[in-house]
Coordinates of C-alpha atoms in Angstrom, one line a residue:
M1 CA 0.0 0.0 0.0
I2 CA 1.2 3.5 -0.7
E3 CA 1.2 6.0 2.1
G4 CA -2.2 7.6 1.5
E5 CA -3.9 4.2 1.2
M6 CA -2.1 3.0 4.4
K7 CA -3.5 6.0 6.3
M8 CA -7.0 5.3 5.1
Y9 CA -6.7 1.6 6.0
K10 CA -5.5 2.5 9.5
K11 CA -8.2 5.2 9.8
V12 CA -10.9 2.6 9.1
Q13 CA -9.4 0.2 11.6
N14 CA -9.4 2.8 14.3
F15 CA -12.9 3.9 13.3
L16 CA -14.2 0.3 13.7
K17 CA -12.2 -0.2 17.0
E18 CA -13.8 2.9 18.5
R19 CA -17.2 1.4 17.6
E20 CA -16.4 -1.8 19.4
V21 CA -16.1 -4.0 16.3
P22 CA -14.2 -7.2 17.3
K23 CA -10.5 -7.1 16.9
D24 CA -10.4 -10.3 14.8
I25 CA -12.7 -8.5 12.3
Y26 CA -11.1 -5.1 11.8
E27 CA -7.5 -6.6 11.9
N28 CA -8.3 -9.1 9.1
I29 CA -9.8 -6.8 6.4
G30 CA -8.2 -8.5 3.4
Y31 CA -9.7 -6.2 0.9
M32 CA -10.8 -2.6 1.1
C33 CA -12.1 -0.4 -1.7
H34 CA -14.0 2.8 -2.5
A35 CA -17.8 2.5 -3.1
G36 CA -20.8 4.6 -4.0
S37 CA -20.4 7.7 -6.2
N38 CA -16.6 7.6 -6.0
I39 CA -16.4 4.5 -8.2
F40 CA -18.6 6.1 -10.9
G41 CA -16.8 9.4 -10.7
T42 CA -20.0 11.2 -9.8
N43 CA -18.9 12.3 -6.3
N44 CA -19.2 16.0 -5.4
K45 CA -19.0 18.3 -2.4
D46 CA -22.0 16.7 -0.8
S47 CA -20.7 13.1 -1.1
D48 CA -19.8 11.0 1.9
V49 CA -16.9 8.6 1.9
D50 CA -18.2 5.1 1.1
L51 CA -15.9 2.1 1.6
R52 CA -16.4 -1.6 1.5
G53 CA -14.2 -4.5 2.6
I54 CA -13.9 -8.3 2.7
V55 CA -12.9 -9.9 6.0
I56 CA -10.5 -12.9 5.8
P57 CA -11.8 -15.5 8.2
T58 CA -9.5 -16.7 10.9
E59 CA -9.4 -20.3 12.2
D60 CA -12.1 -19.5 14.8
Y61 CA -14.5 -18.6 12.0
I62 CA -13.5 -21.4 9.7
L63 CA -13.3 -24.3 12.1
G64 CA -14.8 -22.8 15.3
L65 CA -18.1 -21.4 16.4
K66 CA -17.5 -17.8 15.7
E67 CA -19.7 -16.3 13.0
F68 CA -19.5 -13.1 10.9
E69 CA -21.5 -12.2 7.8
H70 CA -21.8 -8.4 7.5
L71 CA -21.6 -5.1 9.3
K72 CA -22.1 -1.5 8.5
K73 CA -20.8 1.4 10.5
A74 CA -21.4 5.1 9.6
E75 CA -20.2 8.4 11.0
G76 CA -23.5 10.3 10.4
E77 CA -26.1 10.5 13.0
G78 CA -29.2 8.3 12.7
N79 CA -27.7 6.4 9.7
I80 CA -27.9 9.7 7.6
N81 CA -24.6 10.4 5.9
L82 CA -23.6 13.9 5.1
S83 CA -20.7 15.2 3.1
N84 CA -17.3 13.6 4.1
D85 CA -18.9 11.3 6.6
L86 CA -17.2 7.9 6.7
D87 CA -19.5 4.9 5.8
I88 CA -17.9 1.5 5.9
E89 CA -19.4 -1.9 5.1
L90 CA -17.6 -5.2 5.7
Y91 CA -18.6 -8.6 4.4
S92 CA -17.3 -12.1 5.1
L93 CA -15.7 -13.9 2.2
K94 CA -18.5 -16.4 2.0
K95 CA -21.1 -13.7 2.0
V96 CA -19.4 -11.9 -0.9
M97 CA -19.1 -15.1 -3.0
L98 CA -22.7 -16.2 -2.3
E99 CA -24.0 -12.8 -3.2
A100 CA -22.0 -12.8 -6.4
L101 CA -23.2 -16.3 -7.2
G102 CA -26.8 -14.9 -6.9
G103 CA -25.9 -12.0 -9.2
H104 CA -26.3 -9.3 -6.5
C105 CA -24.7 -6.0 -7.3
I106 CA -22.5 -5.2 -4.4
P107 CA -19.9 -8.0 -4.9
F108 CA -19.4 -6.8 -8.5
E109 CA -18.9 -3.2 -7.3
M110 CA -16.0 -4.6 -5.2
L111 CA -14.4 -7.3 -7.4
F112 CA -14.4 -5.5 -10.7
L113 CA -13.0 -2.1 -9.7
S114 CA -10.0 -0.5 -11.3
N115 CA -6.8 -0.4 -9.2
E116 CA -7.3 3.3 -8.5
M117 CA -10.4 2.5 -6.5
K118 CA -8.7 -0.2 -4.3
I119 CA -7.2 0.7 -1.0
H120 CA -5.9 -2.6 0.2
Q121 CA -5.8 -6.1 -1.3
D122 CA -4.2 -9.1 0.5
D123 CA -2.5 -11.8 -1.5
K124 CA -4.6 -14.3 0.4
L125 CA -7.5 -13.2 -1.8
K126 CA -5.6 -13.5 -5.1
K127 CA -7.5 -16.6 -6.2
L128 CA -10.8 -14.7 -5.8
F129 CA -9.7 -11.9 -8.0
D130 CA -7.9 -14.1 -10.5
N131 CA -11.1 -16.0 -11.1
K132 CA -13.7 -13.3 -10.7
E133 CA -15.0 -13.8 -14.3
I134 CA -16.8 -17.0 -13.2
F135 CA -19.5 -14.8 -11.6
L136 CA -20.4 -13.0 -14.9
S137 CA -23.8 -13.9 -16.1
K138 CA -27.2 -12.5 -17.2
K139 CA -28.2 -12.8 -13.5
F140 CA -26.0 -9.8 -12.7
V141 CA -27.7 -7.7 -15.4
K142 CA -31.2 -8.7 -14.1
H143 CA -30.4 -7.7 -10.6
Y144 CA -29.1 -4.3 -11.7
L145 CA -32.3 -3.8 -13.7
A146 CA -34.4 -4.7 -10.7
M147 CA -32.5 -2.3 -8.5
N148 CA -32.9 0.4 -11.1
K149 CA -36.7 0.2 -10.9
Q150 CA -36.3 1.4 -7.3
F151 CA -34.2 4.4 -8.4
E152 CA -36.6 5.2 -11.2
Y153 CA -39.5 5.2 -8.7
K154 CA -37.6 7.4 -6.3
I155 CA -36.8 10.1 -8.8
E156 CA -40.2 11.7 -8.2
I157 CA -40.5 10.7 -4.5
T158 CA -42.1 13.4 -2.3
K159 CA -39.8 15.0 0.3
E160 CA -42.2 13.9 3.1
K161 CA -41.0 10.3 2.6
L162 CA -37.4 11.3 3.1
K163 CA -35.1 11.9 6.1
N164 CA -31.9 12.9 4.5
P165 CA -31.6 16.7 4.4
L166 CA -29.5 16.6 1.2
S167 CA -32.2 14.6 -0.6
I168 CA -34.9 17.0 0.7
N169 CA -32.9 20.0 -0.5
R170 CA -32.5 18.6 -4.0
I171 CA -36.3 18.0 -4.3
E172 CA -37.1 21.5 -3.0
K173 CA -34.5 23.0 -5.4
F174 CA -35.2 21.0 -8.6
G175 CA -38.6 19.4 -8.1
F176 CA -37.3 15.8 -8.2
E177 CA -34.4 13.7 -6.7
T178 CA -31.6 14.3 -9.1
K179 CA -29.3 11.9 -7.4
N180 CA -31.6 9.0 -8.0
A181 CA -32.0 10.1 -11.7
S182 CA -28.2 10.1 -12.1
K183 CA -27.9 6.6 -10.5
A184 CA -30.6 5.1 -12.8
I185 CA -28.9 6.5 -15.9
Q186 CA -25.4 5.5 -14.8
H187 CA -26.5 1.9 -14.2
F188 CA -28.0 1.6 -17.7
Y189 CA -24.8 2.8 -19.2
L190 CA -22.8 0.3 -17.2
L191 CA -25.1 -2.5 -18.3
K192 CA -25.0 -1.4 -21.9
E193 CA -21.2 -1.4 -21.8
F194 CA -21.1 -4.8 -20.1
L195 CA -23.5 -6.4 -22.7
D196 CA -21.4 -5.0 -25.5
T197 CA -17.9 -5.8 -24.2
N198 CA -18.3 -8.3 -21.4
E199 CA -16.4 -5.9 -19.2
I200 CA -17.7 -4.1 -16.1
I201 CA -16.5 -0.5 -16.1
F202 CA -17.8 1.7 -13.3
Y203 CA -16.0 5.0 -14.0
Q204 CA -17.9 5.9 -17.1
K205 CA -17.1 8.2 -20.1
E206 CA -20.6 9.7 -19.5
R207 CA -19.4 11.1 -16.1
E208 CA -19.9 14.8 -17.0
H209 CA -23.4 14.1 -18.2
L210 CA -24.2 12.1 -15.1
L211 CA -22.9 15.0 -12.9
N212 CA -25.1 17.4 -14.8
V213 CA -28.1 15.2 -14.1
K214 CA -27.1 15.0 -10.4
E215 CA -26.7 18.7 -10.1
G216 CA -30.1 19.5 -11.7
K217 CA -28.8 20.8 -15.0
V218 CA -31.0 18.4 -17.1
S219 CA -34.8 18.6 -17.2
L220 CA -37.0 15.8 -15.8
D221 CA -38.6 15.3 -19.2
L222 CA -35.2 14.7 -20.9
I223 CA -34.2 12.4 -18.1
K224 CA -37.3 10.3 -18.5
K225 CA -36.8 10.1 -22.2
E226 CA -33.1 9.0 -21.8
I227 CA -34.0 6.4 -19.2
N228 CA -36.7 4.9 -21.4
E229 CA -34.4 4.7 -24.4
L230 CA -31.6 3.2 -22.4
K231 CA -33.9 0.6 -20.8
I232 CA -35.2 -0.5 -24.2
E233 CA -31.7 -0.8 -25.5
V234 CA -30.3 -2.7 -22.5
E235 CA -33.3 -5.1 -22.4
G236 CA -32.8 -5.8 -26.1
K237 CA -29.1 -6.6 -25.7
L238 CA -29.9 -8.8 -22.7
K239 CA -32.4 -10.8 -24.7
N240 CA -29.9 -11.4 -27.5
S241 CA -27.0 -12.1 -25.3
T242 CA -25.4 -15.6 -25.4
M243 CA -23.7 -15.3 -22.0
Q244 CA -24.5 -17.9 -19.3
E245 CA -27.8 -17.4 -17.5
K246 CA -26.2 -17.7 -14.0
P247 CA -22.8 -18.7 -12.5
K248 CA -22.1 -22.4 -12.0
F249 CA -22.5 -23.3 -8.4
E250 CA -19.9 -26.1 -8.7
D251 CA -17.2 -23.6 -9.9
V252 CA -17.9 -21.0 -7.2
N253 CA -18.1 -23.6 -4.5
Q254 CA -14.7 -25.1 -5.6
L255 CA -13.1 -21.7 -5.7
Y256 CA -14.3 -21.0 -2.1
K257 CA -12.9 -24.3 -0.9
D258 CA -9.6 -23.6 -2.6
I259 CA -9.3 -20.2 -1.0
I260 CA -10.3 -21.5 2.5
S261 CA -7.9 -24.4 2.3
G262 CA -5.1 -21.9 1.7
L263 CA -6.0 -20.1 5.0
I264 CA -6.0 -23.1 7.3

């Protein structure tokens, strides 16, 4: 790790220690990366600091009775993150691989990042990253499309249903939740690129456009039109795709066993 990454890694460990996270969790973070708007390049002055990590299990968790699956610790009050607040989520290795097997979005937003977005990566997880392509399938696309429905719905959500003051402010200022609009569009561009190239690229060439949407510089009518056109295009590409429907359980299961056997 370079100096800046080491400082962030230590900062997260101290942050978790102060919040009474067990020592054998925060001392065994084998992978740490940026998350949220940072990985898409759409972070701005209002953005918090989102981080995710994978915890390498010790013998007590592999052979003993100790259990760990997931935790989330945030700096903001009442789980509401404001600008520059630290927000960290940690996952067990098994949780990450099971979620990836099911096509869920978060593992892909960890495993397929560019090196610039990685803070720490232990060699003990080398096999996971060397074989990450076994998780690629139509199931990943379908999960992103399902998640996007929620973002589309929340574009015109009323401020009375929200607690985050930044979201409320955007609705009062622009008449709709521009951040959710930007997220919906960015996910469609990600899926379009993936279906064309079989590569997952988070930091998108449409970054400036996505920021304009997020900052309320694009009308709601144009946003709706763009989302509808992108949705039709992505769904068409998915229908015609020849990639596997879902990852092969046997392959993922064997990979997990191989990684764990190297830890014992």
